[in-house]
Each structure stands twice: as structure tokens, then as C-alpha cells.
PDB file of C-alpha atoms in Angstrom:
ATOM      1  CA  MET A   1       6.384-198.243  75.398  1.00  0.00           C
ATOM      2  CA  LYS A   2       4.295-198.113  72.225  1.00  0.00           C
ATOM      3  CA  LEU A   3       5.321-197.551  68.601  1.00  0.00           C
ATOM      4  CA  GLY A   4       3.453-195.191  66.303  1.00  0.00           C
ATOM      5  CA  LEU A   5       4.020-192.910  63.330  1.00  0.00           C
ATOM      6  CA  VAL A   6       4.438-189.170  62.796  1.00  0.00           C
ATOM      7  CA  THR A   7       3.034-188.367  59.365  1.00  0.00           C
ATOM      8  CA  TYR A   8       5.726-185.800  58.587  1.00  0.00           C
ATOM      9  CA  GLU A   9       6.903-187.527  55.393  1.00  0.00           C
ATOM     10  CA  LEU A  10       5.827-191.165  55.405  1.00  0.00           C
ATOM     11  CA  GLY A  11       2.048-191.318  55.514  1.00  0.00           C
ATOM     12  CA  ARG A  12       1.581-187.673  54.596  1.00  0.00           C
ATOM     13  CA  ASP A  13      -0.517-188.640  51.552  1.00  0.00           C
ATOM     14  CA  TRP A  14      -2.746-191.127  53.405  1.00  0.00           C
ATOM     15  CA  ASP A  15      -6.186-190.038  54.515  1.00  0.00           C
ATOM     16  CA  VAL A  16      -7.607-191.183  57.842  1.00  0.00           C
ATOM     17  CA  PRO A  17      -9.241-194.394  56.502  1.00  0.00           C
ATOM     18  CA  THR A  18      -5.966-195.374  54.812  1.00  0.00           C
ATOM     19  CA  LEU A  19      -3.934-194.783  57.974  1.00  0.00           C
ATOM     20  CA  ILE A  20      -6.398-196.882  59.955  1.00  0.00           C
ATOM     21  CA  GLU A  21      -6.294-199.640  57.367  1.00  0.00           C
ATOM     22  CA  ARG A  22      -2.515-199.849  56.915  1.00  0.00           C
ATOM     23  CA  LEU A  23      -0.697-198.933  60.119  1.00  0.00           C
ATOM     24  CA  PRO A  24      -1.928-201.652  62.514  1.00  0.00           C
ATOM     25  CA  GLY A  25      -0.929-204.348  60.027  1.00  0.00           C
ATOM     26  CA  LEU A  26       2.575-202.874  59.906  1.00  0.00           C
ATOM     27  CA  GLY A  27       2.909-203.023  63.699  1.00  0.00           C
ATOM     28  CA  TYR A  28       2.038-199.400  64.528  1.00  0.00           C
ATOM     29  CA  ALA A  29      -0.506-198.757  67.261  1.00  0.00           C
ATOM     30  CA  GLY A  30      -0.829-194.971  67.039  1.00  0.00           C
ATOM     31  CA  VAL A  31      -0.394-191.929  64.835  1.00  0.00           C
ATOM     32  CA  GLU A  32       0.402-188.235  65.226  1.00  0.00           C
ATOM     33  CA  LEU A  33      -1.221-186.309  62.365  1.00  0.00           C
ATOM     34  CA  ARG A  34       0.939-183.530  60.938  1.00  0.00           C
ATOM     35  CA  THR A  35      -1.032-180.446  59.991  1.00  0.00           C
ATOM     36  CA  THR A  36      -1.542-179.498  56.285  1.00  0.00           C
ATOM     37  CA  HIS A  37      -1.279-183.121  55.107  1.00  0.00           C
ATOM     38  CA  ALA A  38      -3.817-185.334  53.362  1.00  0.00           C
ATOM     39  CA  HIS A  39      -5.561-186.462  56.548  1.00  0.00           C
ATOM     40  CA  GLY A  40      -7.558-183.220  56.663  1.00  0.00           C
ATOM     41  CA  VAL A  41      -7.832-183.119  60.461  1.00  0.00           C
ATOM     42  CA  GLU A  42      -7.622-179.339  60.700  1.00  0.00           C
ATOM     43  CA  GLU A  43      -9.086-176.557  62.788  1.00  0.00           C
ATOM     44  CA  MET A  44     -11.733-175.634  60.190  1.00  0.00           C
ATOM     45  CA  LEU A  45     -13.576-178.951  60.661  1.00  0.00           C
ATOM     46  CA  ASP A  46     -17.104-178.487  61.941  1.00  0.00           C
ATOM     47  CA  ALA A  47     -18.566-180.401  64.878  1.00  0.00           C
ATOM     48  CA  GLY A  48     -19.938-183.197  62.716  1.00  0.00           C
ATOM     49  CA  ALA A  49     -16.654-183.795  60.917  1.00  0.00           C
ATOM     50  CA  ARG A  50     -14.756-183.782  64.218  1.00  0.00           C
ATOM     51  CA  ALA A  51     -17.139-186.345  65.653  1.00  0.00           C
ATOM     52  CA  GLU A  52     -16.643-188.525  62.570  1.00  0.00           C
ATOM     53  CA  VAL A  53     -12.844-188.483  62.967  1.00  0.00           C
ATOM     54  CA  ARG A  54     -13.224-189.392  66.624  1.00  0.00           C
ATOM     55  CA  ARG A  55     -15.604-192.248  65.751  1.00  0.00           C
ATOM     56  CA  ARG A  56     -13.301-193.663  63.062  1.00  0.00           C
ATOM     57  CA  PHE A  57     -10.355-193.922  65.460  1.00  0.00           C
ATOM     58  CA  ALA A  58     -12.479-195.152  68.367  1.00  0.00           C
ATOM     59  CA  ASP A  59     -13.799-197.990  66.198  1.00  0.00           C
ATOM     60  CA  SER A  60     -10.302-198.991  65.037  1.00  0.00           C
ATOM     61  CA  PRO A  61      -7.166-200.530  66.597  1.00  0.00           C
ATOM     62  CA  LEU A  62      -5.239-197.319  65.800  1.00  0.00           C
ATOM     63  CA  GLU A  63      -4.979-194.606  68.450  1.00  0.00           C
ATOM     64  CA  LEU A  64      -4.918-190.932  67.525  1.00  0.00           C
ATOM     65  CA  VAL A  65      -1.899-189.958  69.619  1.00  0.00           C
ATOM     66  CA  GLY A  66      -1.837-186.283  68.802  1.00  0.00           C
ATOM     67  CA  LEU A  67      -1.921-183.382  66.384  1.00  0.00           C
ATOM     68  CA  GLY A  68       1.389-182.121  65.030  1.00  0.00           C
ATOM     69  CA  THR A  69       1.198-178.362  64.647  1.00  0.00           C
ATOM     70  CA  THR A  70       3.815-175.779  63.658  1.00  0.00           C
ATOM     71  CA  TYR A  71       2.909-173.263  66.362  1.00  0.00           C
ATOM     72  CA  GLU A  72       6.006-171.665  67.907  1.00  0.00           C
ATOM     73  CA  PHE A  73       6.717-168.905  70.408  1.00  0.00           C
ATOM     74  CA  HIS A  74      10.116-167.319  69.779  1.00  0.00           C
ATOM     75  CA  ALA A  75       9.151-164.413  67.490  1.00  0.00           C
ATOM     76  CA  LEU A  76      10.347-160.905  68.295  1.00  0.00           C
ATOM     77  CA  ASP A  77       6.893-159.478  67.535  1.00  0.00           C
ATOM     78  CA  PRO A  78       4.577-160.035  70.548  1.00  0.00           C
ATOM     79  CA  SER A  79       1.536-160.121  68.276  1.00  0.00           C
ATOM     80  CA  VAL A  80       3.008-163.097  66.408  1.00  0.00           C
ATOM     81  CA  VAL A  81       3.580-164.929  69.683  1.00  0.00           C
ATOM     82  CA  ALA A  82       0.019-164.140  70.777  1.00  0.00           C
ATOM     83  CA  ALA A  83      -1.341-165.466  67.485  1.00  0.00           C
ATOM     84  CA  ASN A  84       0.570-168.723  67.956  1.00  0.00           C
ATOM     85  CA  VAL A  85      -0.747-169.086  71.495  1.00  0.00           C
ATOM     86  CA  GLU A  86      -4.281-168.536  70.218  1.00  0.00           C
ATOM     87  CA  GLY A  87      -3.710-171.082  67.447  1.00  0.00           C
ATOM     88  CA  THR A  88      -2.526-173.571  70.055  1.00  0.00           C
ATOM     89  CA  ARG A  89      -5.734-172.993  72.006  1.00  0.00           C
ATOM     90  CA  ARG A  90      -7.744-173.844  68.905  1.00  0.00           C
ATOM     91  CA  ALA A  91      -5.615-176.940  68.328  1.00  0.00           C
ATOM     92  CA  CYS A  92      -6.282-178.080  71.901  1.00  0.00           C
ATOM     93  CA  ALA A  93     -10.024-177.807  71.300  1.00  0.00           C
ATOM     94  CA  LEU A  94      -9.640-179.770  68.061  1.00  0.00           C
ATOM     95  CA  ALA A  95      -7.595-182.451  69.832  1.00  0.00           C
ATOM     96  CA  ARG A  96     -10.311-182.784  72.472  1.00  0.00           C
ATOM     97  CA  ASP A  97     -13.029-183.079  69.848  1.00  0.00           C
ATOM     98  CA  VAL A  98     -11.289-185.711  67.700  1.00  0.00           C
ATOM     99  CA  GLY A  99     -10.022-187.783  70.630  1.00  0.00           C
ATOM    100  CA  ALA A 100      -6.304-186.961  70.486  1.00  0.00           C
ATOM    101  CA  SER A 101      -4.435-186.791  73.773  1.00  0.00           C
ATOM    102  CA  GLY A 102      -2.041-183.971  72.897  1.00  0.00           C
ATOM    103  CA  VAL A 103      -0.825-181.189  70.654  1.00  0.00           C
ATOM    104  CA  LYS A 104       2.775-180.895  69.444  1.00  0.00           C
ATOM    105  CA  VAL A 105       4.342-177.428  69.288  1.00  0.00           C
ATOM    106  CA  ARG A 106       7.959-176.300  68.927  1.00  0.00           C
ATOM    107  CA  PRO A 107      10.348-173.612  70.234  1.00  0.00           C
ATOM    108  CA  ASN A 108      12.326-173.397  66.967  1.00  0.00           C
ATOM    109  CA  GLY A 109      14.614-170.346  67.114  1.00  0.00           C
ATOM    110  CA  ASP A 110      16.637-167.674  68.893  1.00  0.00           C
ATOM    111  CA  HIS A 111      17.640-164.086  68.129  1.00  0.00           C
ATOM    112  CA  GLU A 112      21.189-163.963  69.414  1.00  0.00           C
ATOM    113  CA  ALA A 113      22.383-162.633  66.052  1.00  0.00           C
ATOM    114  CA  ALA A 114      20.058-159.667  66.583  1.00  0.00           C
ATOM    115  CA  GLY A 115      21.479-159.036  70.043  1.00  0.00           C
ATOM    116  CA  VAL A 116      18.684-160.688  72.032  1.00  0.00           C
ATOM    117  CA  ALA A 117      20.000-162.764  74.913  1.00  0.00           C
ATOM    118  CA  ARG A 118      19.214-166.440  74.600  1.00  0.00           C
ATOM    119  CA  THR A 119      17.825-166.489  78.127  1.00  0.00           C
ATOM    120  CA  SER A 120      15.289-163.824  77.165  1.00  0.00           C
ATOM    121  CA  THR A 121      13.987-165.918  74.288  1.00  0.00           C
ATOM    122  CA  LEU A 122      13.803-169.025  76.457  1.00  0.00           C
ATOM    123  CA  HIS A 123      11.859-167.082  79.082  1.00  0.00           C
ATOM    124  CA  GLN A 124       9.450-165.798  76.437  1.00  0.00           C
ATOM    125  CA  ILE A 125       8.843-169.313  75.127  1.00  0.00           C
ATOM    126  CA  GLY A 126       8.265-170.631  78.631  1.00  0.00           C
ATOM    127  CA  ILE A 127       5.730-167.943  79.530  1.00  0.00           C
ATOM    128  CA  ALA A 128       3.819-168.553  76.279  1.00  0.00           C
ATOM    129  CA  LEU A 129       3.807-172.277  77.008  1.00  0.00           C
ATOM    130  CA  ARG A 130       2.307-171.652  80.428  1.00  0.00           C
ATOM    131  CA  GLU A 131      -0.688-170.066  78.713  1.00  0.00           C
ATOM    132  CA  CYS A 132      -0.858-173.000  76.317  1.00  0.00           C
ATOM    133  CA  GLY A 133      -0.720-175.403  79.247  1.00  0.00           C
ATOM    134  CA  ARG A 134      -3.778-173.777  80.773  1.00  0.00           C
ATOM    135  CA  ALA A 135      -5.649-174.173  77.484  1.00  0.00           C
ATOM    136  CA  ALA A 136      -4.559-177.808  77.289  1.00  0.00           C
ATOM    137  CA  ALA A 137      -5.757-178.516  80.823  1.00  0.00           C
ATOM    138  CA  ASP A 138      -9.118-176.894  80.046  1.00  0.00           C
ATOM    139  CA  ASN A 139      -9.508-179.333  77.145  1.00  0.00           C
ATOM    140  CA  GLY A 140      -8.173-182.445  78.849  1.00  0.00           C
ATOM    141  CA  VAL A 141      -5.069-182.746  76.632  1.00  0.00           C
ATOM    142  CA  VAL A 142      -1.348-182.000  76.949  1.00  0.00           C
ATOM    143  CA  ILE A 143       1.097-179.726  75.137  1.00  0.00           C
ATOM    144  CA  ARG A 144       4.147-181.584  73.793  1.00  0.00           C
ATOM    145  CA  LEU A 145       7.068-179.242  73.180  1.00  0.00           C
ATOM    146  CA  GLU A 146       9.300-180.770  70.518  1.00  0.00           C
ATOM    147  CA  MET A 147      13.032-180.333  71.218  1.00  0.00           C
ATOM    148  CA  HIS A 148      13.514-178.648  67.861  1.00  0.00           C
ATOM    149  CA  GLY A 149      15.396-175.790  66.209  1.00  0.00           C
ATOM    150  CA  THR A 150      18.323-173.785  67.522  1.00  0.00           C
ATOM    151  CA  VAL A 151      16.997-173.830  71.095  1.00  0.00           C
ATOM    152  CA  GLY A 152      16.115-177.516  71.089  1.00  0.00           C
ATOM    153  CA  ASP A 153      18.891-178.999  73.198  1.00  0.00           C
ATOM    154  CA  ALA A 154      18.317-180.419  76.661  1.00  0.00           C
ATOM    155  CA  VAL A 155      19.912-177.490  78.513  1.00  0.00           C
ATOM    156  CA  ASP A 156      17.619-174.966  76.833  1.00  0.00           C
ATOM    157  CA  MET A 157      14.565-177.172  77.104  1.00  0.00           C
ATOM    158  CA  ARG A 158      15.146-177.747  80.800  1.00  0.00           C
ATOM    159  CA  GLN A 159      15.019-173.995  81.304  1.00  0.00           C
ATOM    160  CA  VAL A 160      11.902-173.581  79.173  1.00  0.00           C
ATOM    161  CA  ILE A 161       9.953-176.393  80.808  1.00  0.00           C
ATOM    162  CA  ASP A 162      10.831-175.058  84.273  1.00  0.00           C
ATOM    163  CA  ILE A 163       9.714-171.537  83.320  1.00  0.00           C
ATOM    164  CA  ALA A 164       6.454-172.866  81.878  1.00  0.00           C
ATOM    165  CA  ASP A 165       5.940-174.733  85.166  1.00  0.00           C
ATOM    166  CA  HIS A 166       2.684-176.362  84.125  1.00  0.00           C
ATOM    167  CA  PRO A 167       1.819-180.065  84.469  1.00  0.00           C
ATOM    168  CA  SER A 168       0.061-180.065  81.078  1.00  0.00           C
ATOM    169  CA  VAL A 169       3.265-179.068  79.268  1.00  0.00           C
ATOM    170  CA  VAL A 170       5.703-181.901  78.559  1.00  0.00           C
ATOM    171  CA  LEU A 171       8.683-182.421  76.258  1.00  0.00           C
ATOM    172  CA  CYS A 172       8.917-184.370  73.023  1.00  0.00           C
ATOM    173  CA  TRP A 173      12.394-185.908  72.846  1.00  0.00           C
ATOM    174  CA  ASN A 174      13.404-185.421  69.212  1.00  0.00           C
ATOM    175  CA  SER A 175      16.398-187.800  68.774  1.00  0.00           C
ATOM    176  CA  ASN A 176      18.724-185.179  67.306  1.00  0.00           C
ATOM    177  CA  THR A 177      22.279-186.407  66.727  1.00  0.00           C
ATOM    178  CA  ARG A 178      23.687-182.867  66.700  1.00  0.00           C
ATOM    179  CA  PHE A 179      22.130-181.958  70.057  1.00  0.00           C
ATOM    180  CA  ASP A 180      21.787-185.155  72.060  1.00  0.00           C
ATOM    181  CA  VAL A 181      24.953-187.157  71.477  1.00  0.00           C
ATOM    182  CA  SER A 182      28.031-186.341  73.558  1.00  0.00           C
ATOM    183  CA  PRO A 183      31.588-186.715  72.171  1.00  0.00           C
ATOM    184  CA  ASP A 184      31.802-190.178  73.713  1.00  0.00           C
ATOM    185  CA  GLY A 185      28.701-191.316  71.804  1.00  0.00           C
ATOM    186  CA  THR A 186      26.125-191.374  74.590  1.00  0.00           C
ATOM    187  CA  VAL A 187      22.838-189.516  75.154  1.00  0.00           C
ATOM    188  CA  ALA A 188      22.676-190.252  78.878  1.00  0.00           C
ATOM    189  CA  ALA A 189      23.654-186.786  80.134  1.00  0.00           C
ATOM    190  CA  ASP A 190      21.058-184.925  78.076  1.00  0.00           C
ATOM    191  CA  TYR A 191      18.438-187.591  78.669  1.00  0.00           C
ATOM    192  CA  HIS A 192      18.759-187.433  82.446  1.00  0.00           C
ATOM    193  CA  LEU A 193      18.566-183.630  82.349  1.00  0.00           C
ATOM    194  CA  VAL A 194      14.987-183.750  81.050  1.00  0.00           C
ATOM    195  CA  ALA A 195      13.847-187.346  81.638  1.00  0.00           C
ATOM    196  CA  ASP A 196      11.238-186.409  84.232  1.00  0.00           C
ATOM    197  CA  ARG A 197       9.385-184.250  81.685  1.00  0.00           C
ATOM    198  CA  ILE A 198       9.503-186.454  78.583  1.00  0.00           C
ATOM    199  CA  GLY A 199       5.958-187.144  77.445  1.00  0.00           C
ATOM    200  CA  LEU A 200       6.600-188.196  73.846  1.00  0.00           C
ATOM    201  CA  VAL A 201       9.517-189.484  71.767  1.00  0.00           C
ATOM    202  CA  HIS A 202      10.185-188.907  68.076  1.00  0.00           C
ATOM    203  CA  LEU A 203      12.560-191.397  66.440  1.00  0.00           C
ATOM    204  CA  HIS A 204      14.305-190.515  63.188  1.00  0.00           C
ATOM    205  CA  ASP A 205      16.496-192.629  60.894  1.00  0.00           C
ATOM    206  CA  LEU A 206      17.291-195.809  62.814  1.00  0.00           C
ATOM    207  CA  THR A 207      20.038-196.610  60.305  1.00  0.00           C
ATOM    208  CA  ASP A 208      21.992-193.568  61.558  1.00  0.00           C
ATOM    209  CA  HIS A 209      24.759-195.268  63.544  1.00  0.00           C
ATOM    210  CA  ALA A 210      25.906-191.945  64.970  1.00  0.00           C
ATOM    211  CA  TYR A 211      22.899-192.077  67.291  1.00  0.00           C
ATOM    212  CA  PRO A 212      22.898-194.648  70.111  1.00  0.00           C
ATOM    213  CA  TRP A 213      19.378-196.004  69.602  1.00  0.00           C
ATOM    214  CA  PRO A 214      19.802-199.031  71.907  1.00  0.00           C
ATOM    215  CA  GLU A 215      20.952-196.740  74.710  1.00  0.00           C
ATOM    216  CA  LEU A 216      17.980-194.380  74.304  1.00  0.00           C
ATOM    217  CA  LEU A 217      15.506-197.259  74.367  1.00  0.00           C
ATOM    218  CA  ARG A 218      17.304-198.807  77.349  1.00  0.00           C
ATOM    219  CA  LEU A 219      17.038-195.506  79.247  1.00  0.00           C
ATOM    220  CA  LEU A 220      13.345-195.258  78.461  1.00  0.00           C
ATOM    221  CA  ASP A 221      12.766-198.858  79.526  1.00  0.00           C
ATOM    222  CA  ALA A 222      14.718-198.312  82.751  1.00  0.00           C
ATOM    223  CA  ASP A 223      12.452-195.370  83.575  1.00  0.00           C
ATOM    224  CA  GLU A 224       9.410-197.536  82.790  1.00  0.00           C
ATOM    225  CA  TYR A 225       8.369-195.111  80.089  1.00  0.00           C
ATOM    226  CA  ASP A 226       4.971-196.295  78.896  1.00  0.00           C
ATOM    227  CA  GLY A 227       4.273-193.556  76.363  1.00  0.00           C
ATOM    228  CA  TRP A 228       4.670-193.328  72.606  1.00  0.00           C
ATOM    229  CA  CYS A 229       7.742-193.621  70.451  1.00  0.00           C
ATOM    230  CA  LEU A 230       6.789-192.248  67.055  1.00  0.00           C
ATOM    231  CA  ALA A 231       8.632-192.935  63.817  1.00  0.00           C
ATOM    232  CA  GLU A 232       9.433-189.660  62.053  1.00  0.00           C
ATOM    233  CA  CYS A 233      10.918-190.998  58.837  1.00  0.00           C
ATOM    234  CA  ALA A 234      12.323-188.731  56.133  1.00  0.00           C
ATOM    235  CA  PRO A 235      12.611-188.353  53.250  1.00  0.00           C
ATOM    236  CA  ALA A 236       9.409-189.651  51.716  1.00  0.00           C
ATOM    237  CA  SER A 237       9.473-193.020  49.972  1.00  0.00           C
ATOM    238  CA  ALA A 238       7.679-194.494  46.965  1.00  0.00           C
ATOM    239  CA  ASP A 239       7.110-197.577  49.147  1.00  0.00           C
ATOM    240  CA  PRO A 240       6.274-196.243  52.622  1.00  0.00           C
ATOM    241  CA  ALA A 241       4.846-199.539  53.865  1.00  0.00           C
ATOM    242  CA  ARG A 242       8.152-201.295  53.209  1.00  0.00           C
ATOM    243  CA  VAL A 243      10.135-198.573  54.990  1.00  0.00           C
ATOM    244  CA  LEU A 244       7.796-198.719  57.972  1.00  0.00           C
ATOM    245  CA  ALA A 245       8.142-202.500  58.164  1.00  0.00           C
ATOM    246  CA  TYR A 246      11.931-202.190  58.303  1.00  0.00           C
ATOM    247  CA  PHE A 247      11.658-199.411  60.904  1.00  0.00           C
ATOM    248  CA  ARG A 248       9.506-201.631  63.126  1.00  0.00           C
ATOM    249  CA  SER A 249      12.060-204.435  62.898  1.00  0.00           C
ATOM    250  CA  LEU A 250      14.959-202.142  63.784  1.00  0.00           C
ATOM    251  CA  PHE A 251      13.015-200.670  66.697  1.00  0.00           C
ATOM    252  CA  ASP A 252      12.406-204.129  68.156  1.00  0.00           C
ATOM    253  CA  ALA A 253      16.026-205.190  67.580  1.00  0.00           C
ATOM    254  CA  TYR A 254      17.515-202.041  69.149  1.00  0.00           C
ATOM    255  CA  ARG A 255      15.212-202.321  72.124  1.00  0.00           C
ATOM    256  CA  GLU A 256      16.383-205.885  72.709  1.00  0.00           C
ATOM    257  CA  LEU A 257      20.033-204.811  72.368  1.00  0.00           C
ATOM    258  CA  GLY A 258      19.405-202.086  74.930  1.00  0.00           C
ATOM    259  CA  ARG A 259      17.974-204.625  77.347  1.00  0.00           C
ATOM    260  CA  ARG A 260      21.178-206.644  76.929  1.00  0.00           C
ATOM    261  CA  GLY A 261      23.299-203.621  77.831  1.00  0.00           C
ATOM    262  CA  VAL A 262      24.474-202.651  74.349  1.00  0.00           C
ATOM    263  CA  ILE A 263      24.721-198.859  74.056  1.00  0.00           C
ATOM    264  CA  GLN A 264      25.831-198.313  70.499  1.00  0.00           C
ATOM    265  CA  VAL A 265      25.585-200.386  67.332  1.00  0.00           C
ATOM    266  CA  PRO A 266      29.045-200.388  65.717  1.00  0.00           C
ATOM    267  CA  ARG A 267      29.405-199.271  62.131  1.00  0.00           C
ATOM    268  CA  SER A 268      29.882-202.123  59.690  1.00  0.00           C
TER     269      SER A 268
END
């Protein structure tokens, strides 16, 4: 299990050289670059610029884990869905060129209020993801579907990932207190529902005692998960390095508690 950063809020204003300079010293081995942020790793980069990004990461101790896009597949308009699939194809080519191993996408919404059955939307997302999975395989990367939005719980995501039915499509566990945590304070039921397809983990505020962080890390360790756990810290901070240092310490402490059998950290 490796710790990295999602540049959703913290790190959003750091360019690639700054990320490479700062993150390893703070105990972070990888980074997922969120689109539209200061890093500038975007689809309009030409071949030379892509090669330069790849070289910078290859020559550094920091791994480019993935590209964090906002492509999604739940729209009622088929042309919008098709445009998002095509955008994902372009992102897969970019990921290949810059040396990232995957592309993050999201399901994000449903249309039950408009009378569209939830199962229909889940099926639509799954079919679109199958196309994306083919594009990912062609480029030697994976699609990471973030468990996000109103269809982001484990029950829905199990259906979507089964409909997609493609080995290059995996799930990004999103550590959502509202979705994941049962009334008795455990994430085990939801985790086991999708554990075989988890290919990435996003961790949010580790000071949120409503979420059983030691249990999640214990479950991942028990399954010998050797992928990335990425810090997705929000809101932004005037001192991101300090926040990231604290996050690293909490991650290590919660992982050790999980190994000792502690499920939940009690509120003080």
C-alpha cells in the first residue's frame, strides 16, 4: 500500500516541478493530477510537452499515478455521453504519453426525479465504461471509476462494474461517510461488496471520526492491497505542506491501529 496525493485542493497551485520537489520529502510517493489545475498536464499538450512531463517524473522519486478527469456518463442526452466517452479516450492517450497508469472518471448522477429508473442509468454508465475500458486497454492504462455522486454507493457501483465487464475498468473507493458507513459504524459490508474491483483509494479528512479509518486500512491490508491510497484533502490550506505532514502521520497511525484490531477511533 502506497500513499500519494490527489491535487483536488491541496497541491492544486503547484506545477509539476514543485510537486516533484515537495511531495517526496513529505512522505508521498505518487500523485494524481486533477484536470484544470496549475500542473498543466492537459489534452492539448503536444508530443514534445508530453514527453517532457514523462521525463520529469521518470527522473524523480515521485510516480505519476493518474490523471483526474471530470468525464461522466449519466447524462440523458446520448450525444453528451458520447462526448464524455471520446474525452476519456483522449485522456487515456494522454496518460499513456505522460507515463500515468490510469484515468479517473466518475458516475456522478441519476435521473429518478425525472422518472428514469435508477437501473437504466446504471446500465447506461456501465455500457459507456465498457467502451472506455477498450480505449484504456489499447493505451496500456486503466479506467478508475470514482464512487462519487448520487450513484456512488457500493450497491450501485457493483452493478455498474459488472455491466461494464472489462478488466481495464476498476473502482476508486472514495471514503464517503454518507455512503460507506453502516449504522453500527463499520464499512465492512460495502467494502466486501466491491473489494475485488478496487484499484485505487481516495482518503478524505482523516480527522473525521465518523469514518472508521483504521478498519478500512485493516481491510485493505488483509486483502494485501498493494495499490495507491491518495490523500484528497479539502478545503485548501494556506500551509499545504503542514497539512500533508499531519495527514501522513495520521495515515501511519491509523494503519497501525488497524493492524492491532482497532476498528474505530473514539471521539475525544
